PDB file of C-alpha atoms in Angstrom:
ATOM      1  CA  UNK J   1     -13.094  40.860 -55.170  1.00  0.00           C
ATOM      2  CA  UNK J   2     -11.003  41.009 -58.355  1.00  0.00           C
ATOM      3  CA  UNK J   3      -7.225  41.225 -58.313  1.00  0.00           C
ATOM      4  CA  UNK J   4      -5.386  41.700 -61.613  1.00  0.00           C
ATOM      5  CA  UNK J   5      -2.182  39.987 -60.361  1.00  0.00           C
ATOM      6  CA  UNK J   6      -4.221  36.972 -59.183  1.00  0.00           C
ATOM      7  CA  UNK J   7      -6.145  36.996 -62.475  1.00  0.00           C
ATOM      8  CA  UNK J   8      -2.882  36.682 -64.373  1.00  0.00           C
ATOM      9  CA  UNK J   9      -1.763  33.893 -62.018  1.00  0.00           C
ATOM     10  CA  UNK J  10      -4.847  31.706 -62.570  1.00  0.00           C
ATOM     11  CA  UNK J  11      -4.782  31.788 -66.398  1.00  0.00           C
ATOM     12  CA  UNK J  12      -4.027  28.282 -67.650  1.00  0.00           C
ATOM     13  CA  UNK J  13      -4.651  26.712 -64.241  1.00  0.00           C
ATOM     14  CA  UNK J  14      -7.001  23.789 -63.581  1.00  0.00           C
ATOM     15  CA  UNK J  15      -9.858  24.660 -61.252  1.00  0.00           C
ATOM     16  CA  UNK J  16     -12.424  22.414 -59.595  1.00  0.00           C
ATOM     17  CA  UNK J  17     -15.716  24.276 -59.162  1.00  0.00           C
ATOM     18  CA  UNK J  18     -18.622  23.471 -56.864  1.00  0.00           C
ATOM     19  CA  UNK J  19     -21.928  25.319 -57.099  1.00  0.00           C
ATOM     20  CA  UNK J  20     -24.729  25.247 -54.523  1.00  0.00           C
ATOM     21  CA  UNK J  21     -28.124  26.647 -55.508  1.00  0.00           C
ATOM     22  CA  UNK J  22     -30.515  27.771 -52.741  1.00  0.00           C
ATOM     23  CA  UNK J  23     -34.094  28.945 -53.012  1.00  0.00           C
ATOM     24  CA  UNK J  24     -35.382  32.232 -51.580  1.00  0.00           C
ATOM     25  CA  UNK J  25     -35.812  30.572 -48.143  1.00  0.00           C
ATOM     26  CA  UNK J  26     -32.251  29.231 -48.107  1.00  0.00           C
ATOM     27  CA  UNK J  27     -33.249  25.633 -48.851  1.00  0.00           C
ATOM     28  CA  UNK J  28     -31.052  23.506 -51.086  1.00  0.00           C
ATOM     29  CA  UNK J  29     -32.279  23.296 -54.672  1.00  0.00           C
ATOM     30  CA  UNK J  30     -29.303  21.674 -56.377  1.00  0.00           C
ATOM     31  CA  UNK J  31     -25.549  21.142 -56.189  1.00  0.00           C
ATOM     32  CA  UNK J  32     -23.141  20.359 -59.002  1.00  0.00           C
ATOM     33  CA  UNK J  33     -19.427  20.213 -59.702  1.00  0.00           C
ATOM     34  CA  UNK J  34     -17.237  20.516 -62.766  1.00  0.00           C
ATOM     35  CA  UNK J  35     -13.665  21.358 -63.641  1.00  0.00           C
ATOM     36  CA  UNK J  36     -11.554  22.878 -66.361  1.00  0.00           C
ATOM     37  CA  UNK J  37      -8.843  25.306 -67.393  1.00  0.00           C
ATOM     38  CA  UNK J  38      -9.072  29.046 -66.829  1.00  0.00           C
ATOM     39  CA  UNK J  39      -8.936  30.729 -70.249  1.00  0.00           C
ATOM     40  CA  UNK J  40      -9.329  34.367 -69.270  1.00  0.00           C
ATOM     41  CA  UNK J  41     -10.092  36.540 -66.283  1.00  0.00           C
ATOM     42  CA  UNK J  42     -11.676  39.937 -66.715  1.00  0.00           C
ATOM     43  CA  UNK J  43     -12.906  42.315 -64.002  1.00  0.00           C
ATOM     44  CA  UNK J  44     -16.077  43.057 -65.984  1.00  0.00           C
ATOM     45  CA  UNK J  45     -16.791  39.954 -68.077  1.00  0.00           C
ATOM     46  CA  UNK J  46     -15.882  37.388 -65.437  1.00  0.00           C
ATOM     47  CA  UNK J  47     -13.602  34.356 -65.407  1.00  0.00           C
ATOM     48  CA  UNK J  48     -13.971  31.993 -68.361  1.00  0.00           C
ATOM     49  CA  UNK J  49     -13.262  28.303 -67.821  1.00  0.00           C
ATOM     50  CA  UNK J  50     -12.928  25.728 -70.633  1.00  0.00           C
ATOM     51  CA  UNK J  51     -14.499  22.641 -69.114  1.00  0.00           C
ATOM     52  CA  UNK J  52     -12.915  19.177 -69.153  1.00  0.00           C
ATOM     53  CA  UNK J  53     -14.275  15.698 -68.486  1.00  0.00           C
ATOM     54  CA  UNK J  54     -17.929  14.970 -69.225  1.00  0.00           C
ATOM     55  CA  UNK J  55     -18.502  18.629 -70.156  1.00  0.00           C
ATOM     56  CA  UNK J  56     -15.375  18.848 -72.297  1.00  0.00           C
ATOM     57  CA  UNK J  57     -15.490  21.662 -74.825  1.00  0.00           C
ATOM     58  CA  UNK J  58     -18.133  23.731 -72.996  1.00  0.00           C
ATOM     59  CA  UNK J  59     -17.232  27.040 -71.411  1.00  0.00           C
ATOM     60  CA  UNK J  60     -18.540  28.413 -68.132  1.00  0.00           C
ATOM     61  CA  UNK J  61     -18.205  32.010 -66.986  1.00  0.00           C
ATOM     62  CA  UNK J  62     -17.695  32.545 -63.273  1.00  0.00           C
ATOM     63  CA  UNK J  63     -18.324  35.865 -61.534  1.00  0.00           C
ATOM     64  CA  UNK J  64     -15.302  38.214 -61.601  1.00  0.00           C
ATOM     65  CA  UNK J  65     -14.000  37.252 -58.164  1.00  0.00           C
ATOM     66  CA  UNK J  66     -10.425  36.032 -58.019  1.00  0.00           C
ATOM     67  CA  UNK J  67     -10.715  35.842 -54.225  1.00  0.00           C
ATOM     68  CA  UNK J  68     -12.953  32.772 -54.691  1.00  0.00           C
ATOM     69  CA  UNK J  69      -9.925  30.825 -56.004  1.00  0.00           C
ATOM     70  CA  UNK J  70      -8.375  28.860 -53.149  1.00  0.00           C
ATOM     71  CA  UNK J  71      -5.176  26.853 -53.756  1.00  0.00           C
ATOM     72  CA  UNK J  72      -5.977  23.133 -53.816  1.00  0.00           C
ATOM     73  CA  UNK J  73      -4.058  20.518 -51.893  1.00  0.00           C
ATOM     74  CA  UNK J  74      -2.408  17.915 -54.114  1.00  0.00           C
ATOM     75  CA  UNK J  75      -4.381  14.731 -54.522  1.00  0.00           C
ATOM     76  CA  UNK J  76      -7.267  13.044 -56.278  1.00  0.00           C
ATOM     77  CA  UNK J  77     -10.673  14.723 -55.997  1.00  0.00           C
ATOM     78  CA  UNK J  78     -13.862  12.839 -56.911  1.00  0.00           C
ATOM     79  CA  UNK J  79     -16.770  14.947 -58.130  1.00  0.00           C
ATOM     80  CA  UNK J  80     -19.831  13.839 -56.174  1.00  0.00           C
ATOM     81  CA  UNK J  81     -22.275  14.614 -58.950  1.00  0.00           C
ATOM     82  CA  UNK J  82     -20.478  12.785 -61.793  1.00  0.00           C
ATOM     83  CA  UNK J  83     -17.937  10.484 -60.049  1.00  0.00           C
ATOM     84  CA  UNK J  84     -15.188  11.959 -62.259  1.00  0.00           C
ATOM     85  CA  UNK J  85     -11.717  12.072 -60.751  1.00  0.00           C
ATOM     86  CA  UNK J  86      -9.599  15.195 -60.940  1.00  0.00           C
ATOM     87  CA  UNK J  87      -5.916  14.826 -60.122  1.00  0.00           C
ATOM     88  CA  UNK J  88      -3.959  17.704 -58.603  1.00  0.00           C
ATOM     89  CA  UNK J  89      -6.110  20.708 -59.584  1.00  0.00           C
ATOM     90  CA  UNK J  90      -4.468  24.067 -58.995  1.00  0.00           C
ATOM     91  CA  UNK J  91      -7.464  25.783 -57.372  1.00  0.00           C
ATOM     92  CA  UNK J  92     -10.839  25.090 -55.774  1.00  0.00           C
ATOM     93  CA  UNK J  93     -13.834  27.418 -56.106  1.00  0.00           C
ATOM     94  CA  UNK J  94     -17.144  27.103 -54.276  1.00  0.00           C
ATOM     95  CA  UNK J  95     -20.002  29.390 -55.230  1.00  0.00           C
ATOM     96  CA  UNK J  96     -23.473  29.750 -53.760  1.00  0.00           C
ATOM     97  CA  UNK J  97     -26.361  30.935 -55.918  1.00  0.00           C
ATOM     98  CA  UNK J  98     -29.393  32.335 -54.118  1.00  0.00           C
ATOM     99  CA  UNK J  99     -32.853  32.844 -55.531  1.00  0.00           C
ATOM    100  CA  UNK J 100     -34.391  36.284 -55.181  1.00  0.00           C
ATOM    101  CA  UNK J 101     -37.558  37.908 -56.359  1.00  0.00           C
ATOM    102  CA  UNK J 102     -37.096  40.310 -59.235  1.00  0.00           C
ATOM    103  CA  UNK J 103     -37.951  43.934 -58.588  1.00  0.00           C
ATOM    104  CA  UNK J 104     -41.588  44.689 -59.237  1.00  0.00           C
ATOM    105  CA  UNK J 105     -42.608  41.110 -58.481  1.00  0.00           C
ATOM    106  CA  UNK J 106     -41.763  39.942 -62.010  1.00  0.00           C
ATOM    107  CA  UNK J 107     -40.616  36.457 -61.057  1.00  0.00           C
ATOM    108  CA  UNK J 108     -37.438  34.912 -59.679  1.00  0.00           C
ATOM    109  CA  UNK J 109     -33.783  34.981 -60.630  1.00  0.00           C
ATOM    110  CA  UNK J 110     -30.509  33.856 -59.058  1.00  0.00           C
ATOM    111  CA  UNK J 111     -27.371  35.688 -58.004  1.00  0.00           C
ATOM    112  CA  UNK J 112     -24.012  34.547 -56.677  1.00  0.00           C
ATOM    113  CA  UNK J 113     -22.911  35.127 -53.090  1.00  0.00           C
ATOM    114  CA  UNK J 114     -19.269  36.104 -53.235  1.00  0.00           C
TER     115      UNK J 114
END
């Protein structure tokens, strides 16, 4: 769900993002984490994050769901996948990607559960 007031609130905030990828049977394929600063939030184009740390300079576009942004408790967070430490992020986001068969049996793709 996208909220324009929340979108305006998260611009410039630091967000820690965790992604879980599941196959078509619901089995874990991969998990990863990263963090960065929210650059823009658009109801159509999604939420653009400028990544920090090991992925510094890259951008990542999240689905346009401001409801996925949960205020983070103050403290030091350690990313399990990279061992990077993130101090006092503003928000946490966890997304699940599920594999599905493309229509017409043309292969597999992934979509986000929101």
